[in-house]
Coordinates of C-alpha atoms in Angstrom, one line a residue:
M1187 CA -0.1 0.0 -0.1
E1188 CA 2.2 2.9 -1.2
A1189 CA 0.2 5.8 0.2
V1190 CA 1.2 4.5 3.9
R1191 CA 4.8 3.7 3.4
L1192 CA 6.6 5.8 6.5
I1193 CA 8.9 7.7 4.1
P1194 CA 9.4 11.4 4.6
V1195 CA 8.9 13.5 1.3
R1196 CA 9.2 16.9 0.3
P1197 CA 6.0 19.0 0.6
P1198 CA 4.0 19.4 -2.6
L1199 CA 4.9 22.1 -5.2
L1200 CA 1.2 23.6 -5.8
R1201 CA -1.6 23.3 -3.2
P1202 CA -5.1 22.3 -4.4
K1203 CA -7.8 24.3 -3.1
Q1204 CA -9.9 23.1 0.0
L1205 CA -13.1 21.7 -1.0
E1206 CA -16.4 23.1 0.5
S1207 CA -17.7 21.2 3.2
R1208 CA -20.5 18.9 1.7
N1209 CA -22.3 15.8 1.9
L1210 CA -20.5 13.1 -0.6
N1211 CA -22.9 10.3 -0.3
G1212 CA -24.6 10.9 -3.5
T1213 CA -28.2 10.3 -1.8
H1214 CA -29.7 13.4 -3.8
R1215 CA -32.4 12.1 -6.0
I1216 CA -35.0 13.9 -8.4
K1217 CA -38.1 12.1 -8.4
K1218 CA -40.4 14.2 -10.5
L1219 CA -38.7 13.9 -13.9
K1220 CA -41.4 15.5 -15.8
S1221 CA -40.8 18.8 -14.2
F1222 CA -37.1 18.5 -14.0
K1223 CA -34.6 21.5 -14.0
P1224 CA -30.9 20.6 -13.5
F1225 CA -29.4 21.5 -10.2
I1226 CA -27.1 24.6 -10.8
A1227 CA -25.0 26.4 -8.3
A1228 CA -22.0 28.1 -10.0
T1229 CA -19.2 29.9 -8.2
L1230 CA -17.4 32.9 -9.4
S1231 CA 17.9 9.0 -26.2
E1232 CA 18.2 6.2 -24.1
P1233 CA 14.9 5.1 -22.4
K1234 CA 15.0 5.8 -18.6
T1235 CA 13.0 7.0 -15.8
E1236 CA 13.7 10.1 -13.8
I1237 CA 12.3 11.4 -10.7
S1238 CA 13.2 14.9 -10.3
P1239 CA 15.4 15.5 -7.2
K1240 CA 15.0 19.3 -7.2
R1241 CA 11.5 20.0 -6.5
S1242 CA 12.0 23.3 -4.6
S1243 CA 13.9 24.7 -7.6
F1244 CA 11.1 23.5 -10.0
S1245 CA 8.5 25.2 -7.7
A1246 CA 8.9 28.9 -9.1
V1247 CA 8.9 27.5 -12.6
A1248 CA 5.7 25.6 -12.0
D1249 CA 4.2 28.7 -10.5
S1250 CA 5.0 30.9 -13.3
E1251 CA 4.0 28.5 -16.0
I1252 CA 0.6 27.9 -14.5
N1253 CA 0.0 31.3 -13.5
A1254 CA 1.0 32.5 -17.1
S1255 CA -1.3 30.1 -18.7
Q1256 CA -4.1 31.2 -16.4
S1257 CA -3.7 34.8 -17.1
S1258 CA -3.6 34.2 -20.8
L1259 CA -7.0 32.6 -20.6
S1260 CA -8.6 35.3 -18.3
S1261 CA -10.4 37.3 -20.6
P1262 CA -13.3 36.9 -19.9
P1263 CA -12.7 36.2 -16.4
R1264 CA -12.7 32.2 -15.7
L1265 CA -15.2 30.8 -13.4
Q1266 CA -14.0 28.2 -10.8
V1267 CA -16.7 25.7 -10.1
S1268 CA -17.4 22.5 -8.5
P1269 CA -18.6 19.5 -10.3
D1270 CA -21.5 19.2 -8.0
S1271 CA -22.8 22.6 -9.3
L1272 CA -24.2 20.9 -12.4
Q1273 CA -25.9 17.6 -12.0
Y1274 CA -28.9 15.9 -13.4
P1275 CA -30.3 12.5 -13.8
S1276 CA -28.2 9.8 -15.5
G1277 CA -29.3 9.6 -19.3
Y1278 CA -30.6 13.1 -19.6
L1279 CA -29.4 15.3 -22.3
G1280 CA -28.0 18.2 -20.6
A1281 CA -25.5 21.0 -21.2
V1282 CA -27.1 21.7 -24.6
P1283 CA -25.1 24.5 -26.2
S1284 CA -26.9 27.7 -26.8
L1285 CA -26.0 28.0 -30.4
T1286 CA -25.5 31.6 -31.9
V1287 CA -25.2 32.4 -35.7
P1288 CA -21.5 32.0 -36.4
D1289 CA -19.8 34.2 -39.0
E1290 CA -20.9 32.4 -42.3
N1291 CA -17.6 32.8 -44.1
N1292 CA -15.4 31.9 -41.3
G1293 CA -17.6 28.8 -40.5
I1294 CA -17.0 27.6 -44.1
V1295 CA -13.5 28.1 -43.9
N1296 CA -13.2 26.2 -40.4
A1297 CA -15.4 23.6 -41.7
M1298 CA -13.7 22.7 -45.0
G1299 CA -10.3 23.1 -43.0
Y1300 CA -11.1 20.4 -40.5
L1301 CA -13.0 18.2 -43.2
T1302 CA -9.7 18.3 -45.4
S1303 CA -7.3 17.9 -42.4
I1304 CA -9.4 14.6 -41.2
L1305 CA -9.6 13.4 -44.9
S1306 CA -5.8 13.7 -45.3
S1307 CA -4.7 12.6 -41.8
K1308 CA -1.5 11.0 -41.4
A1309 CA -2.8 8.8 -38.5
Y1310 CA -3.0 5.5 -40.4
D1311 CA 0.8 5.2 -40.7
V1312 CA 0.6 3.9 -37.2
A1313 CA -3.4 3.5 -36.2
I1314 CA -5.6 0.9 -37.5
E1315 CA -9.1 1.2 -38.8
T1316 CA -10.8 -0.2 -35.8
P1317 CA -14.1 -2.4 -36.4
L1318 CA -17.5 -1.3 -35.7
Q1319 CA -19.1 -4.2 -33.9
F1320 CA -22.7 -5.1 -33.2
A1321 CA -23.3 -5.8 -29.4
P1322 CA -26.3 -8.3 -29.5
K1323 CA -26.7 -8.9 -25.7
L1324 CA -27.0 -5.1 -24.8
S1325 CA -29.1 -4.5 -27.9
E1326 CA -31.5 -7.0 -26.9
R1327 CA -31.9 -5.8 -23.3
L1328 CA -32.2 -2.0 -24.4
G1329 CA -34.4 -2.5 -27.5
V1330 CA -32.1 -0.5 -29.5
N1331 CA -29.1 -1.5 -32.1
V1332 CA -25.8 -0.9 -30.0
W1333 CA -22.7 -0.6 -32.0
L1334 CA -19.2 -0.6 -30.5
K1335 CA -16.5 1.5 -32.2
R1336 CA -13.5 -0.5 -31.0
E1337 CA -10.7 2.0 -30.5
D1338 CA -9.7 -0.2 -27.3
L1339 CA -7.9 -2.3 -30.3
Q1340 CA -5.4 0.3 -31.3
P1341 CA -1.8 -0.7 -31.0
V1342 CA -1.5 1.2 -27.7
F1343 CA -5.2 0.2 -26.6
S1344 CA -6.5 3.8 -27.1
F1345 CA -7.6 6.3 -29.7
K1346 CA -4.9 8.7 -28.5
I1347 CA -2.4 7.6 -31.0
R1348 CA -4.5 9.0 -33.9
G1349 CA -4.2 12.8 -32.8
A1350 CA -0.5 12.4 -31.5
Y1351 CA 1.0 10.8 -34.6
N1352 CA -1.0 13.1 -36.8
M1353 CA 0.4 16.2 -35.2
M1354 CA 4.1 14.8 -35.0
A1355 CA 4.1 13.4 -38.5
K1356 CA 3.7 17.1 -39.8
L1357 CA 6.8 18.1 -37.7
S1358 CA 9.8 19.3 -39.9
K1359 CA 12.9 17.2 -39.9
E1360 CA 14.7 19.7 -37.7
Q1361 CA 11.9 19.6 -35.0
L1362 CA 12.1 15.8 -35.1
E1363 CA 15.7 16.0 -34.4
R1364 CA 15.3 18.1 -31.4
G1365 CA 12.5 15.7 -30.1
V1366 CA 9.2 16.1 -28.5
I1367 CA 7.9 16.2 -25.0
C1368 CA 4.4 16.0 -23.4
S1369 CA 2.6 15.5 -20.1
S1370 CA 0.2 13.0 -19.4
A1371 CA -0.7 10.2 -16.9
G1372 CA -1.7 7.7 -19.3
N1373 CA -2.9 6.8 -22.8
H1374 CA -1.6 10.2 -24.4
A1375 CA 1.7 9.5 -23.1
Q1376 CA 1.9 5.9 -25.0
G1377 CA 0.5 7.5 -28.1
V1378 CA 3.3 10.1 -28.1
A1379 CA 5.9 7.4 -27.1
Y1380 CA 4.8 5.1 -29.8
S1381 CA 4.6 7.8 -32.5
A1382 CA 8.2 9.1 -31.7
K1383 CA 9.5 5.4 -32.0
R1384 CA 7.8 5.1 -35.3
L1385 CA 9.4 8.5 -36.4
N1386 CA 12.6 7.8 -35.0
C1387 CA 12.7 10.7 -32.7
S1388 CA 13.5 11.3 -29.0
A1389 CA 10.4 11.7 -26.5
V1390 CA 10.2 12.8 -23.1
I1391 CA 7.2 12.3 -21.1
A1392 CA 6.5 14.0 -17.9
M1393 CA 4.0 12.0 -15.5
P1394 CA 2.9 13.0 -11.9
V1395 CA 4.8 11.0 -9.2
T1396 CA 1.2 9.5 -8.4
T1397 CA 1.1 7.7 -11.8
P1398 CA 0.6 4.0 -11.3
E1399 CA 3.8 2.0 -12.1
I1400 CA 2.1 -0.1 -14.8
K1401 CA 1.4 3.1 -16.9
W1402 CA 4.8 4.5 -16.8
Q1403 CA 6.4 1.2 -17.2
S1404 CA 4.3 0.8 -20.5
V1405 CA 5.6 4.2 -21.6
E1406 CA 9.0 3.4 -21.0
R1407 CA 9.0 0.1 -22.7
L1408 CA 8.2 2.2 -25.9
G1409 CA 11.5 3.8 -25.7
A1410 CA 10.6 7.1 -24.2
T1411 CA 12.1 8.8 -21.3
V1412 CA 9.8 9.1 -18.4
V1413 CA 10.2 12.1 -15.8
L1414 CA 8.2 11.5 -12.7
I1415 CA 7.5 15.1 -11.5
G1416 CA 5.0 16.9 -9.2
D1417 CA 1.8 15.5 -7.4
S1418 CA -0.5 16.7 -10.1
Y1419 CA -1.1 16.9 -13.9
D1420 CA -0.6 20.8 -13.7
E1421 CA 2.8 20.4 -12.2
A1422 CA 4.0 17.8 -14.9
Q1423 CA 2.6 20.0 -17.6
A1424 CA 4.4 23.1 -16.4
Y1425 CA 7.7 21.2 -16.2
A1426 CA 7.1 19.8 -19.8
K1427 CA 6.5 23.2 -21.2
N1428 CA 9.4 24.8 -19.6
R1429 CA 11.6 22.0 -20.6
S1430 CA 10.4 22.3 -24.1
K1431 CA 11.6 25.8 -24.1
E1432 CA 14.9 25.0 -22.7
E1433 CA 15.6 22.0 -25.2
G1434 CA 13.7 23.2 -28.1
R1435 CA 11.5 20.3 -28.0
T1436 CA 7.9 20.3 -29.5
F1437 CA 5.4 20.0 -26.8
V1438 CA 2.5 17.6 -27.9
P1439 CA -0.6 18.6 -26.2
P1440 CA -3.2 15.8 -25.5
F1441 CA -6.1 17.5 -27.0
D1442 CA -6.0 21.0 -27.6
H1443 CA -4.4 21.4 -31.2
P1444 CA -5.8 21.1 -34.7
D1445 CA -3.8 18.5 -35.8
V1446 CA -4.4 16.4 -32.7
I1447 CA -8.3 17.0 -33.2
S1448 CA -8.1 16.1 -36.8
G1449 CA -6.3 13.0 -35.9
Q1450 CA -9.1 12.2 -33.6
G1451 CA -11.7 13.0 -36.2
T1452 CA -10.7 10.1 -38.3
V1453 CA -12.7 8.0 -35.8
G1454 CA -16.0 9.7 -36.9
M1455 CA -14.9 9.3 -40.7
E1456 CA -14.6 5.6 -40.1
I1457 CA -17.9 5.3 -38.3
I1458 CA -19.8 6.9 -41.3
R1459 CA -18.1 4.7 -43.9
Q1460 CA -18.8 1.5 -41.7
M1461 CA -22.3 2.2 -40.8
Q1462 CA -24.7 1.8 -43.7
A1463 CA -27.9 2.1 -42.0
P1464 CA -29.6 5.5 -40.5
L1465 CA -27.8 6.3 -37.4
H1466 CA -29.5 8.2 -34.4
A1467 CA -26.5 9.1 -32.3
I1468 CA -22.8 8.6 -31.5
F1469 CA -21.8 8.7 -27.8
V1470 CA -18.4 10.0 -27.3
P1471 CA -16.3 10.0 -23.9
V1472 CA -15.2 13.6 -23.1
G1473 CA -12.1 14.6 -21.3
G1474 CA -10.4 17.7 -22.6
G1475 CA -12.6 17.3 -25.6
G1476 CA -10.1 16.5 -28.6
L1477 CA -11.9 13.3 -29.4
I1478 CA -15.6 14.8 -29.5
A1479 CA -14.5 17.9 -31.3
G1480 CA -12.8 15.8 -34.0
V1481 CA -15.8 13.5 -34.4
A1482 CA -18.3 16.2 -34.4
A1483 CA -16.1 18.4 -37.0
Y1484 CA -16.6 15.5 -39.5
I1485 CA -19.9 14.2 -38.6
K1486 CA -21.7 17.3 -38.4
R1487 CA -20.5 18.3 -41.9
V1488 CA -21.2 15.0 -43.8
S1489 CA -24.2 13.9 -41.7
P1490 CA -25.8 16.7 -39.6
E1491 CA -28.7 14.8 -38.6
V1492 CA -26.6 12.4 -36.3
K1493 CA -26.6 13.5 -32.8
I1494 CA -23.1 13.8 -31.3
I1495 CA -23.5 13.2 -27.4
G1496 CA -20.7 13.7 -25.1
V1497 CA -20.4 11.6 -22.0
E1498 CA -18.7 12.6 -18.8
P1499 CA -18.4 11.3 -15.1
S1500 CA -20.8 13.3 -13.0
D1501 CA -17.8 14.2 -10.9
A1502 CA -15.6 15.1 -13.9
N1503 CA -18.0 17.5 -15.9
A1504 CA -15.8 20.3 -17.2
M1505 CA -17.1 20.2 -20.7
A1506 CA -20.9 20.0 -19.6
L1507 CA -20.3 23.0 -17.2
S1508 CA -18.4 24.9 -19.9
L1509 CA -21.1 24.5 -22.3
H1510 CA -23.8 25.5 -19.6
H1511 CA -21.8 28.9 -18.7
G1512 CA -21.1 29.4 -22.4
Q1513 CA -17.3 29.8 -21.6
R1514 CA -14.6 27.3 -20.5
V1515 CA -14.5 27.0 -16.4
I1516 CA -12.0 25.3 -14.2
L1517 CA -13.4 22.5 -11.8
D1518 CA -12.1 23.1 -8.2
H1519 CA -11.7 19.5 -7.9
V1520 CA -12.1 16.5 -10.1
G1521 CA -13.0 12.7 -9.5
G1522 CA -10.2 10.3 -10.6
F1523 CA -11.9 7.0 -11.1
A1524 CA -12.2 7.5 -14.7
D1525 CA -8.8 8.9 -14.8
G1526 CA -8.5 8.9 -18.7
V1527 CA -11.2 11.8 -18.7
A1528 CA -10.2 13.4 -15.2
V1529 CA -9.5 17.1 -16.4
K1530 CA -10.3 20.4 -14.7
E1531 CA -10.6 22.3 -17.8
V1532 CA -11.2 21.5 -21.4
G1533 CA -9.1 22.8 -24.5
E1534 CA -9.8 26.2 -26.0
E1535 CA -10.1 25.0 -29.6
T1536 CA -12.0 21.9 -28.6
F1537 CA -14.5 24.0 -26.6
S1538 CA -14.9 26.3 -29.6
L1539 CA -15.9 23.5 -31.8
C1540 CA -18.0 21.5 -29.3
K1541 CA -20.3 24.8 -28.5
E1542 CA -21.2 24.6 -32.1
L1543 CA -21.3 21.2 -32.9
V1544 CA -22.2 18.8 -30.1
D1545 CA -25.9 18.2 -29.0
G1546 CA -25.3 17.9 -25.3
V1547 CA -23.5 16.0 -22.6
V1548 CA -24.9 13.1 -20.7
L1549 CA -23.7 12.4 -17.2
V1550 CA -23.1 8.9 -15.5
S1551 CA -22.2 7.6 -12.1
R1552 CA -19.0 5.7 -11.2
D1553 CA -21.6 2.5 -10.6
A1554 CA -22.9 2.9 -14.2
I1555 CA -19.2 2.9 -15.8
C1556 CA -18.6 -0.3 -13.7
A1557 CA -21.7 -1.8 -15.0
S1558 CA -20.5 -1.0 -18.6
I1559 CA -17.2 -2.5 -17.9
K1560 CA -19.0 -5.7 -17.1
D1561 CA -21.3 -5.3 -20.1
M1562 CA -18.5 -5.0 -22.4
F1563 CA -16.6 -8.2 -20.8
E1564 CA -19.8 -10.1 -21.4
E1565 CA -20.4 -8.9 -25.0
K1566 CA -16.8 -9.3 -26.2
R1567 CA -14.5 -10.9 -23.4
S1568 CA -12.6 -7.6 -23.4
I1569 CA -11.9 -5.4 -20.2
L1570 CA -12.1 -1.6 -20.8
E1571 CA -10.7 1.0 -18.6
P1572 CA -13.2 3.2 -17.0
A1573 CA -12.8 6.2 -19.4
G1574 CA -12.9 3.4 -22.1
A1575 CA -16.4 2.4 -20.9
L1576 CA -17.6 5.8 -20.5
A1577 CA -19.5 6.3 -23.7
L1578 CA -21.1 2.9 -23.4
A1579 CA -22.6 4.0 -20.1
G1580 CA -23.8 7.1 -21.5
A1581 CA -25.5 5.4 -24.4
E1582 CA -27.4 2.9 -22.2
A1583 CA -28.4 5.6 -19.8
Y1584 CA -29.7 7.9 -22.5
C1585 CA -31.6 5.2 -24.4
K1586 CA -33.4 4.2 -21.1
Y1587 CA -34.1 7.7 -20.1
Y1588 CA -35.8 8.8 -23.4
G1589 CA -37.3 5.4 -23.9
I1590 CA -35.4 5.1 -27.4
K1591 CA -36.3 1.8 -29.3
G1592 CA -35.3 0.3 -32.6
E1593 CA -32.6 3.2 -33.5
N1594 CA -28.9 2.6 -34.3
V1595 CA -26.6 4.0 -31.8
V1596 CA -22.7 4.0 -31.6
A1597 CA -20.5 4.1 -28.5
I1598 CA -16.8 4.7 -28.8
T1599 CA -14.9 2.2 -26.6
S1600 CA -12.1 4.4 -26.3
G1601 CA -9.5 2.6 -24.1
A1602 CA -8.4 -0.6 -22.3
N1603 CA -5.4 0.6 -20.3
M1604 CA -7.1 -0.9 -17.1
N1605 CA -5.2 -0.7 -13.8
F1606 CA -5.7 -4.2 -12.5
D1607 CA -6.2 -2.8 -8.8
K1608 CA -9.3 -1.3 -10.0
L1609 CA -11.0 -4.6 -11.1
R1610 CA -12.0 -5.2 -7.4
V1611 CA -13.9 -2.0 -7.3
V1612 CA -15.4 -2.7 -10.8
T1613 CA -16.7 -6.2 -9.5
E1614 CA -18.0 -4.7 -6.5
L1615 CA -20.2 -2.0 -8.0
A1616 CA -21.1 -3.4 -11.4
N1617 CA -24.2 -5.0 -10.3
V1618 CA -25.1 -1.9 -8.4
G1619 CA -24.7 0.0 -11.5
R1620 CA -26.7 -2.2 -13.5
K1621 CA -29.7 -1.7 -10.9
Q1622 CA -29.4 -5.6 -10.2
E1623 CA -28.0 -5.1 -6.6
A1624 CA -29.2 -2.7 -3.8
V1625 CA -27.4 -1.8 -0.4
L1626 CA -30.0 -1.4 2.5
A1627 CA -29.9 -1.0 6.2
T1628 CA -32.6 -2.2 8.6
V1629 CA -33.2 -1.4 12.2
M1630 CA -34.5 -4.5 14.2
P1631 CA -35.1 -5.2 17.8
E1632 CA -32.1 -6.8 19.6
E1633 CA -33.9 -10.1 20.8
P1634 CA -34.0 -14.0 20.0
G1635 CA -35.7 -14.7 16.6
S1636 CA -35.2 -11.3 15.0
F1637 CA -32.6 -12.3 12.6
K1638 CA -34.8 -15.3 11.4
S1639 CA -37.9 -13.1 11.2
F1640 CA -35.8 -10.5 9.1
C1641 CA -34.7 -13.3 6.9
E1642 CA -38.3 -14.4 6.5
L1643 CA -39.2 -10.9 5.3
V1644 CA -36.4 -10.7 2.7
G1645 CA -38.5 -13.5 1.1
P1646 CA -37.4 -14.6 -2.3
M1647 CA -34.7 -12.0 -2.8
N1648 CA -31.1 -13.4 -2.7
I1649 CA -29.0 -11.7 0.3
T1650 CA -25.5 -11.0 -1.4
E1651 CA -23.8 -9.3 1.7
F1652 CA -24.8 -9.2 5.4
K1653 CA -22.9 -7.3 8.2
Y1654 CA -24.1 -7.2 11.8
R1655 CA -22.3 -6.7 15.3
Y1656 CA -24.2 -6.4 18.5
S1657 CA -24.1 -2.9 20.0
S1658 CA -27.2 -2.2 22.1
D1659 CA -29.6 -4.2 24.2
K1660 CA -32.5 -2.5 22.6
E1661 CA -32.0 -2.5 18.8
A1662 CA -29.7 -3.8 16.2
V1663 CA -28.8 -2.2 12.6
V1664 CA -27.8 -4.5 10.0
L1665 CA -26.2 -3.5 6.6
Y1666 CA -26.8 -5.9 3.7
S1667 CA -27.0 -6.1 0.0
V1668 CA -29.7 -8.0 -1.9
G1669 CA -29.9 -9.2 -5.5
M1670 CA -33.0 -7.7 -7.5
H1671 CA -34.3 -8.4 -10.8
T1672 CA -37.0 -5.5 -10.8
V1673 CA -37.5 -2.2 -8.8
S1674 CA -41.0 -3.5 -7.8
E1675 CA -39.3 -6.5 -6.1
L1676 CA -37.3 -4.2 -4.0
N1677 CA -40.1 -1.9 -3.1
A1678 CA -42.3 -4.9 -2.2
M1679 CA -39.5 -6.1 0.2
Q1680 CA -39.2 -2.7 1.8
E1681 CA -42.9 -2.4 2.3
R1682 CA -42.7 -5.9 4.1
M1683 CA -40.1 -4.6 6.4
E1684 CA -42.1 -1.5 7.2
S1685 CA -45.4 -3.1 7.8
S1686 CA -43.4 -5.3 10.5
Q1687 CA -42.1 -2.2 12.1
L1688 CA -38.5 -2.6 10.8
K1689 CA -37.4 0.8 9.7
T1690 CA -35.3 0.1 6.3
Y1691 CA -33.0 2.5 4.5
N1692 CA -31.9 2.3 1.0
L1693 CA -28.3 3.4 0.9
T1694 CA -27.4 2.3 -2.8
E1695 CA -26.5 5.6 -3.8
S1696 CA -24.2 6.4 -1.0
D1697 CA -20.6 6.3 -1.9
L1698 CA -19.7 6.9 1.7
V1699 CA -21.4 3.5 2.6
K1700 CA -19.8 1.8 -0.7
D1701 CA -16.4 3.0 0.0
H1702 CA -16.1 2.9 3.7
L1703 CA -18.8 2.2 6.0
R1704 CA -19.6 -1.3 5.0
Y1705 CA -16.0 -2.2 6.1
L1706 CA -16.5 -0.5 9.6
M1707 CA -19.7 -2.2 10.7
G1708 CA -19.2 -3.2 14.3
G1709 CA -17.3 -0.2 15.2
R1710 CA -20.1 1.9 16.5
S1711 CA -19.2 4.6 19.0
N1712 CA -19.8 8.0 20.1
V1713 CA -16.7 10.1 20.1
Q1714 CA -16.8 13.6 21.5
H1715 CA -15.9 16.4 19.2
E1716 CA -15.3 14.1 16.3
V1717 CA -14.7 15.6 12.8
L1718 CA -15.5 13.2 10.1
C1719 CA -13.5 13.9 6.7
R1720 CA -12.9 12.4 3.5
F1721 CA -9.4 13.0 2.2
V1722 CA -7.9 12.2 -1.1
F1723 CA -4.3 10.8 -0.4
P1724 CA -1.8 11.1 -3.3
E1725 CA -0.7 7.6 -4.1
R1726 CA 3.1 7.9 -3.2
P1727 CA 5.4 6.9 -0.3
G1728 CA 5.2 9.4 2.6
A1729 CA 1.6 10.7 1.9
L1730 CA 0.6 9.1 5.3
M1731 CA 3.5 10.7 7.2
M1732 CA 2.7 14.2 5.7
F1733 CA -0.9 13.8 7.1
L1734 CA 0.3 12.8 10.5
D1735 CA 2.9 15.5 10.6
T1736 CA 0.0 18.0 10.0
F1737 CA -2.5 16.9 12.6
S1738 CA -0.6 14.6 15.2
P1739 CA -0.2 14.9 18.0
R1740 CA -2.2 18.2 18.1
W1741 CA -5.4 16.2 17.8
N1742 CA -6.4 12.4 18.4
I1743 CA -7.3 10.6 15.3
S1744 CA -10.4 8.5 16.2
L1745 CA -10.9 6.8 13.0
F1746 CA -8.9 5.8 9.9
H1747 CA -10.1 3.9 6.8
Y1748 CA -8.0 3.6 3.5
R1749 CA -9.1 1.8 0.6
G1750 CA -7.0 1.7 -2.5
E1751 CA -8.9 1.8 -5.8
G1752 CA -6.0 1.8 -8.2
E1753 CA -6.3 5.6 -8.8
T1754 CA -3.8 8.4 -8.6
G1755 CA -5.4 9.5 -5.3
A1756 CA -6.4 7.2 -2.3
N1757 CA -9.9 7.7 -0.9
V1758 CA -9.6 7.8 2.8
L1759 CA -12.0 8.4 5.7
V1760 CA -10.7 10.0 8.8
G1761 CA -12.2 11.0 12.1
I1762 CA -10.3 13.6 14.2
Q1763 CA -11.3 15.0 17.5
V1764 CA -11.4 18.7 17.2
S1765 CA -13.2 21.0 19.4
S1766 CA -15.4 23.7 17.7
S1767 CA -13.0 26.5 19.2
E1768 CA -10.1 24.7 17.1
M1769 CA -12.0 24.3 13.7
D1770 CA -10.3 27.2 12.2
E1771 CA -7.0 26.1 13.0
F1772 CA -7.9 22.5 12.0
H1773 CA -9.1 24.1 8.3
S1774 CA -5.9 26.0 8.1
R1775 CA -3.6 23.0 8.6
A1776 CA -5.7 20.9 6.2
S1777 CA -5.4 23.5 3.5
E1778 CA -1.8 23.7 4.0
L1779 CA -1.7 20.1 3.7
G1780 CA -2.8 20.4 0.2
Y1781 CA -4.8 17.3 0.0
D1782 CA -8.3 17.7 -1.3
Y1783 CA -10.9 17.0 1.5
A1784 CA -14.6 17.6 2.6
V1785 CA -16.0 17.3 6.1
V1786 CA -18.9 15.1 6.1
N1787 CA -20.0 15.1 9.9
H1788 CA -23.8 15.5 9.1
D1789 CA -23.9 12.3 6.8
D1790 CA -27.2 10.4 7.6
A1791 CA -25.7 7.1 6.7
F1792 CA -22.6 7.6 9.1
T1793 CA -25.0 8.5 11.9
L1794 CA -27.2 5.4 11.3
L1795 CA -24.4 2.9 11.1
M1796 CA -21.6 4.3 13.1
H1797 CA -23.2 6.0 16.2

């Protein structure tokens, strides 16, 4: 467990902002969908691996690079917003751009420019034309014809190779001799490294020190020099841009460049060529926007009737928020489960295209992504990474929400660079995401025979998990999961419980329960002045010691639960005894530590299960 190795480390270079205190259990539900309005609350050489030893000297460079970047993009003023400020039901097509009439002549020039660039792309020197495959099981279940555009079958298991190579292949001989550099935590890095090997030029890849070993080793094996630098993508990018200037290397952006966008646009060109029947919609995963901008730039010029629908995780919705506000915004934090699309801001050029060409954005949960990974395995015996299954999750949610039947829809399966550690999480949440399993808590009298009576009330439903520990002479709280086939089955079981005076709570949507509390049953207690927080620890040696140096021995730690999910940040639930008069000092120290955190003291599930 890398995050808890007791090795002193230097402090982080850049400090992420403190998160607003808020409930993270995801229990908010909108029941009256017919009168639904989105919830919105905005706030203004030889391959080798290097770990930079001089982090303090880099700090000024990183700050200057990032500040310069932000200042150059500050007109109009940039909004910093929370992902929670724009949420709507899974499958709902939100963030529909407010289209304005563009300059006609300029629009024609841009349209023809991208169309020509996509048609003449050099991507096929290294990329393959991936198949468009029918998904019979999913199609039968949904009542629509689901087609999978298999970008996970590319040489580097991702579409990223198309854009990276298309840009690099257009570099002059002199530029190739000086080499290229990029910053990435995953698939873009492999695309650049593979392209550099094919073009016989040197490549330096800057990756955060929190990058999983499997990812940077894959890049290294392709012949690139990997530099592990900084705790975040921003720091790695600042390093890469500075080194680009110092050494004359060409910086290869992951999405925000016309040649990169055009390379990704070849995916759309192939879909139109391969799909002979009328097409209702193409679902595209969205991170920085390179893929959806390229696909839309082609599709909307040759088949404008086809909907181009972006799909984002609900906790990494930078494009949806940018389209909603009509300008690019910066997320104050971003969820890391689908790390391939976990970006805080979309590209300038990609946003310019998307606000004119896309039809909206669907948001999906982590559970839904896990369910789609399982769907893909059952369809093709292939395992997608979370970002790779994002479009499939969006297609399923959209078709269910709007009752689409008999249409042809395409989902781009965009990547298969799965971190193996994440598979445990996927298997635990897949059935929840597919609505085949529910997580419940029931309060029952602590008396002989109550457990037997409880099981009789569960009836024909299968108990898949059950957790209980004696804590009171009067009543017991049990946490359990049940398999279900329909919502009516679950409702009927809950009605049986309620009619027998057994209060039952549906906790299926609570991430706090699924990530932490299900493992802490039996540890019920009332701790005086306990502040309950969720922290995101960077997955690197010494992260725990930095945390302890910040808070201990100043305050007593009353609870600690770490659960690795194969992400760049570890999800940690912490209880600390802090009196109300000391809360300002606590927040000050937490902000100085620099780990994203949120106070969740008033979470109903925690009170039910742990107090």
